[in-house]
Amino acid sequence: MMLKWDHTVQYVNDLNTPVEAFAKWGLTAFKGGSHKFWGTYNALSYFGLTYIEFLGIEDRPLAEKIDTPNAVVRDALVELPAREAFSRVALRTDDIDGLASRLQGQGLELSPILDGRRLDARGNWIEWRMFTIDGHYRGLNYPFILQWNGTDAERLSGLKASGIIQDHPAGEVDIHSAVFTVSDPAAAAAHWQALFGLPLLESEPGGESARLGIGDKSFLFKRGDAERLTQLVFKTGAPGLQNGTLEIGEAQFVFLPE
């Protein structure tokens, strides 16, 4: 079963804010479209197949009355407008039914597998399957899971051909890791490792941090009291980005030299 880091959600009130902020740093972000059945809309920024989804509420009355058990939308209603922060990471798989069965067997409470649809800026429907995981581990929300149509290679080729994935003006830049600030990094990492089968790459003595691998990227758990995702870390060869930190709301985007 394949499991990779697909994207990261940040809640925002105005989609123009991240698009304009990224543009000032030489990074491409664009309005993606609307989830017409959920009342939300988004802007996107791609770094290969791993991307950032800036998610806002387009139609609050609709979002408030949907009966779809989608924790990402539900939490957006709680967080916004007061708190523009990271939400969750999304993991993609090639066997969503098998993974759902396995996680349920480990005692997690899942939403049904949902059919996701988004109307993009060109008027095309983008479709996928997904489920969210209810609850949390000591305050830290679980990832949500999705499966796209086609292979990674097919999606990458198609997204490049359509111009959705393109080079960033600043130069080469890749997402390297997600940083989760939690009260017990070792325990949180061990829990996610057991659930998702992610390898332990490093564990700092004293339990101050622990890092799990996810494909060629990683999830870093660091000690703190936020109990949530707080940073995305990028590796870049672009001198104008190196050692910089971009803040959008409570979210931090950290750029380190390659």
Short mmCIF file of C-alpha atoms in Angstrom, two decimals:
data_model
loop_
_atom_site.label_atom_id
_atom_site.label_comp_id
_atom_site.label_asym_id
_atom_site.label_seq_id
_atom_site.Cartn_x
_atom_site.Cartn_y
_atom_site.Cartn_z
CA MET A 1 0.00 0.00 0.00
CA MET A 2 1.43 3.35 -1.08
CA LEU A 3 1.23 6.24 1.39
CA LYS A 4 2.65 9.68 0.58
CA TRP A 5 2.27 13.25 1.80
CA ASP A 6 -0.20 14.77 -0.63
CA HIS A 7 -0.88 18.27 0.68
CA THR A 8 -1.32 20.54 3.68
CA VAL A 9 -4.37 22.64 4.50
CA GLN A 10 -4.19 26.14 5.95
CA TYR A 11 -7.37 28.02 6.82
CA VAL A 12 -7.55 31.60 5.52
CA ASN A 13 -10.26 34.24 5.36
CA ASP A 14 -9.24 35.80 2.04
CA LEU A 15 -7.69 33.70 -0.73
CA ASN A 16 -5.93 36.79 -2.10
CA THR A 17 -3.79 36.99 1.05
CA PRO A 18 -1.67 33.86 0.45
CA VAL A 19 -1.63 34.33 -3.32
CA GLU A 20 -0.20 37.84 -2.95
CA ALA A 21 2.15 36.90 -0.10
CA PHE A 22 3.61 34.00 -2.05
CA ALA A 23 4.00 36.16 -5.15
CA LYS A 24 6.14 38.64 -3.19
CA TRP A 25 8.46 35.75 -2.29
CA GLY A 26 8.66 34.50 -5.87
CA LEU A 27 6.32 31.57 -5.27
CA THR A 28 3.39 30.67 -7.47
CA ALA A 29 -0.03 30.31 -5.85
CA PHE A 30 -3.38 30.60 -7.61
CA LYS A 31 -7.07 30.29 -6.91
CA GLY A 32 -8.05 26.67 -7.34
CA GLY A 33 -11.84 26.74 -7.30
CA SER A 34 -14.91 25.94 -5.23
CA HIS A 35 -16.21 22.91 -3.37
CA LYS A 36 -19.77 23.61 -4.46
CA PHE A 37 -21.31 20.99 -2.17
CA TRP A 38 -19.33 21.94 0.96
CA GLY A 39 -19.34 25.76 0.87
CA THR A 40 -15.56 26.15 0.77
CA TYR A 41 -13.04 27.32 -1.83
CA ASN A 42 -9.29 27.29 -2.12
CA ALA A 43 -6.02 28.59 -3.48
CA LEU A 44 -3.17 26.21 -4.27
CA SER A 45 0.62 26.22 -4.48
CA TYR A 46 2.38 23.16 -5.91
CA PHE A 47 5.84 21.82 -5.15
CA GLY A 48 5.80 18.76 -7.35
CA LEU A 49 2.84 16.60 -6.33
CA THR A 50 3.00 17.86 -2.74
CA TYR A 51 1.10 21.11 -2.44
CA ILE A 52 -0.43 23.63 -0.07
CA GLU A 53 -4.17 24.20 -0.01
CA PHE A 54 -5.28 27.54 1.39
CA LEU A 55 -8.90 26.86 2.34
CA GLY A 56 -11.55 29.47 3.01
CA ILE A 57 -15.30 29.52 3.59
CA GLU A 58 -17.11 30.72 0.48
CA ASP A 59 -20.68 30.05 1.65
CA ARG A 60 -20.94 29.77 5.44
CA PRO A 61 -24.70 28.98 5.54
CA LEU A 62 -24.11 26.08 3.13
CA ALA A 63 -21.05 24.86 5.04
CA GLU A 64 -23.01 24.97 8.30
CA LYS A 65 -25.86 22.83 7.02
CA ILE A 66 -24.00 20.12 5.09
CA ASP A 67 -24.54 16.65 6.48
CA THR A 68 -21.29 15.28 5.02
CA PRO A 69 -19.04 14.22 7.94
CA ASN A 70 -16.02 16.17 6.68
CA ALA A 71 -13.79 17.19 9.61
CA VAL A 72 -11.78 19.62 7.45
CA VAL A 73 -14.88 21.68 6.66
CA ARG A 74 -16.25 21.30 10.18
CA ASP A 75 -13.03 22.61 11.71
CA ALA A 76 -12.90 25.52 9.25
CA LEU A 77 -16.20 26.74 10.67
CA VAL A 78 -14.69 26.69 14.16
CA GLU A 79 -11.32 28.22 13.31
CA LEU A 80 -12.43 30.97 10.92
CA PRO A 81 -12.55 33.90 10.95
CA ALA A 82 -10.61 34.21 14.21
CA ARG A 83 -7.71 31.86 13.53
CA GLU A 84 -5.84 31.51 10.23
CA ALA A 85 -3.71 28.49 11.04
CA PHE A 86 -2.65 25.17 9.59
CA SER A 87 -5.31 22.50 9.70
CA ARG A 88 -4.12 18.99 8.78
CA VAL A 89 -1.86 17.16 6.41
CA ALA A 90 -3.44 14.94 3.77
CA LEU A 91 -1.94 11.56 2.90
CA ARG A 92 -2.63 9.93 -0.44
CA THR A 93 -2.86 6.22 -0.99
CA ASP A 94 -3.53 3.82 -3.85
CA ASP A 95 -5.80 1.63 -1.67
CA ILE A 96 -8.16 3.84 0.28
CA ASP A 97 -10.57 1.02 1.09
CA GLY A 98 -7.78 -1.16 2.48
CA LEU A 99 -6.34 1.68 4.56
CA ALA A 100 -9.77 2.59 5.96
CA SER A 101 -10.29 -1.01 7.01
CA ARG A 102 -6.87 -1.17 8.66
CA LEU A 103 -7.34 2.07 10.62
CA GLN A 104 -10.78 1.01 11.80
CA GLY A 105 -9.20 -2.22 12.99
CA GLN A 106 -6.81 -0.10 15.08
CA GLY A 107 -9.73 1.54 16.84
CA LEU A 108 -10.01 4.84 14.96
CA GLU A 109 -13.38 6.39 14.11
CA LEU A 110 -13.54 7.36 10.44
CA SER A 111 -15.97 9.21 8.24
CA PRO A 112 -17.43 7.19 5.38
CA ILE A 113 -15.32 7.30 2.23
CA LEU A 114 -16.57 10.45 0.50
CA ASP A 115 -16.62 11.45 -3.14
CA GLY A 116 -14.87 14.82 -3.33
CA ARG A 117 -15.51 17.28 -6.14
CA ARG A 118 -14.15 20.75 -6.85
CA LEU A 119 -15.02 23.05 -9.74
CA ASP A 120 -11.73 24.53 -10.92
CA ALA A 121 -11.13 28.00 -12.37
CA ARG A 122 -11.51 26.59 -15.91
CA GLY A 123 -14.92 25.13 -15.16
CA ASN A 124 -13.68 21.53 -14.95
CA TRP A 125 -14.63 19.10 -12.20
CA ILE A 126 -11.72 17.68 -10.20
CA GLU A 127 -12.68 14.45 -8.42
CA TRP A 128 -11.21 12.23 -5.71
CA ARG A 129 -12.16 9.90 -2.85
CA MET A 130 -11.36 10.73 0.77
CA PHE A 131 -12.09 10.09 4.40
CA THR A 132 -11.34 12.01 7.58
CA ILE A 133 -10.38 10.61 10.97
CA ASP A 134 -12.38 11.83 13.95
CA GLY A 135 -10.86 12.70 17.29
CA HIS A 136 -7.23 13.43 18.01
CA TYR A 137 -4.17 12.15 19.81
CA ARG A 138 -3.54 14.28 22.90
CA GLY A 139 -4.94 17.29 21.04
CA LEU A 140 -3.16 16.72 17.71
CA ASN A 141 -5.57 16.18 14.81
CA TYR A 142 -5.03 13.17 12.60
CA PRO A 143 -4.23 13.46 8.89
CA PHE A 144 -7.00 12.85 6.38
CA ILE A 145 -6.69 10.35 3.56
CA LEU A 146 -7.45 10.62 -0.14
CA GLN A 147 -7.03 8.74 -3.38
CA TRP A 148 -6.79 10.36 -6.79
CA ASN A 149 -7.65 8.80 -10.12
CA GLY A 150 -4.58 7.51 -11.95
CA THR A 151 -0.97 6.99 -10.89
CA ASP A 152 1.37 9.62 -9.50
CA ALA A 153 3.27 9.66 -12.78
CA GLU A 154 0.08 10.23 -14.76
CA ARG A 155 -1.08 13.00 -12.45
CA LEU A 156 2.32 14.72 -12.50
CA SER A 157 2.46 14.64 -16.30
CA GLY A 158 -1.10 15.93 -16.61
CA LEU A 159 -0.67 18.73 -14.05
CA LYS A 160 2.51 19.91 -15.76
CA ALA A 161 0.93 19.78 -19.21
CA SER A 162 -2.03 21.87 -17.99
CA GLY A 163 0.25 24.47 -16.39
CA ILE A 164 -1.00 23.79 -12.86
CA ILE A 165 2.45 22.63 -11.79
CA GLN A 166 5.04 25.13 -12.96
CA ASP A 167 8.40 26.48 -11.93
CA HIS A 168 8.44 29.08 -9.18
CA PRO A 169 9.95 32.44 -10.21
CA ALA A 170 12.23 32.41 -7.15
CA GLY A 171 13.92 29.21 -8.34
CA GLU A 172 14.04 25.61 -7.21
CA VAL A 173 12.20 24.98 -3.96
CA ASP A 174 10.75 21.80 -2.46
CA ILE A 175 8.70 20.96 0.61
CA HIS A 176 10.97 19.12 3.02
CA SER A 177 9.07 18.58 6.28
CA ALA A 178 6.07 19.44 8.42
CA VAL A 179 6.67 20.46 12.03
CA PHE A 180 4.11 19.43 14.66
CA THR A 181 4.51 21.15 18.03
CA VAL A 182 3.29 18.71 20.68
CA SER A 183 3.70 18.07 24.40
CA ASP A 184 5.17 14.57 23.96
CA PRO A 185 7.01 14.26 20.61
CA ALA A 186 8.15 10.67 21.14
CA ALA A 187 4.66 9.43 22.01
CA ALA A 188 3.00 11.29 19.13
CA ALA A 189 5.57 9.99 16.63
CA ALA A 190 5.19 6.44 17.95
CA HIS A 191 1.40 6.67 17.63
CA TRP A 192 1.52 7.88 14.01
CA GLN A 193 4.21 5.32 13.25
CA ALA A 194 1.97 2.51 14.49
CA LEU A 195 -1.10 3.79 12.62
CA PHE A 196 0.43 4.63 9.27
CA GLY A 197 3.56 2.47 9.15
CA LEU A 198 5.92 5.43 8.79
CA PRO A 199 9.60 4.79 9.55
CA LEU A 200 11.30 6.49 12.50
CA LEU A 201 14.22 8.48 11.09
CA GLU A 202 15.56 10.04 14.27
CA SER A 203 14.68 10.51 17.93
CA GLU A 204 16.40 13.12 20.06
CA PRO A 205 17.57 12.03 23.54
CA GLY A 206 15.24 13.29 26.22
CA GLY A 207 12.27 13.13 23.89
CA GLU A 208 12.58 16.72 22.64
CA SER A 209 11.89 15.70 19.05
CA ALA A 210 11.24 12.73 16.79
CA ARG A 211 11.11 12.52 13.00
CA LEU A 212 9.10 10.12 10.82
CA GLY A 213 9.73 9.54 7.13
CA ILE A 214 6.97 9.96 4.55
CA GLY A 215 8.36 9.16 1.11
CA ASP A 216 11.27 11.52 0.50
CA LYS A 217 9.92 13.98 3.09
CA SER A 218 9.39 13.90 6.85
CA PHE A 219 7.13 14.78 9.75
CA LEU A 220 9.01 16.34 12.68
CA PHE A 221 7.43 16.32 16.14
CA LYS A 222 8.92 18.97 18.46
CA ARG A 223 8.19 19.74 22.09
CA GLY A 224 5.76 22.58 22.78
CA ASP A 225 2.19 23.19 23.85
CA ALA A 226 0.46 24.03 20.55
CA GLU A 227 -0.66 20.43 19.82
CA ARG A 228 -0.87 21.17 16.11
CA LEU A 229 1.03 21.64 12.88
CA THR A 230 2.91 24.94 13.14
CA GLN A 231 5.51 25.06 10.33
CA LEU A 232 6.23 23.87 6.82
CA VAL A 233 9.94 23.64 6.06
CA PHE A 234 11.28 23.98 2.52
CA LYS A 235 14.70 23.30 1.04
CA THR A 236 15.78 25.71 -1.69
CA GLY A 237 18.76 26.76 -3.75
CA ALA A 238 17.27 30.22 -4.29
CA PRO A 239 19.42 32.79 -2.42
CA GLY A 240 16.48 35.14 -2.03
CA LEU A 241 14.53 32.57 -0.02
CA GLN A 242 17.22 30.90 2.06
CA ASN A 243 16.93 31.36 5.83
CA GLY A 244 13.70 33.31 5.45
CA THR A 245 10.40 32.75 7.26
CA LEU A 246 7.09 33.80 5.73
CA GLU A 247 4.16 34.09 8.11
CA ILE A 248 0.52 33.97 7.03
CA GLY A 249 -1.73 34.18 10.04
CA GLU A 250 -0.35 31.71 12.58
CA ALA A 251 1.29 29.53 9.92
CA GLN A 252 5.03 29.70 9.29
CA PHE A 253 6.79 28.80 6.04
CA VAL A 254 10.51 28.30 6.70
CA PHE A 255 13.07 28.20 3.86
CA LEU A 256 16.42 26.50 4.44
CA PRO A 257 19.40 26.08 2.12
CA GLU A 258 19.59 22.79 0.24
#
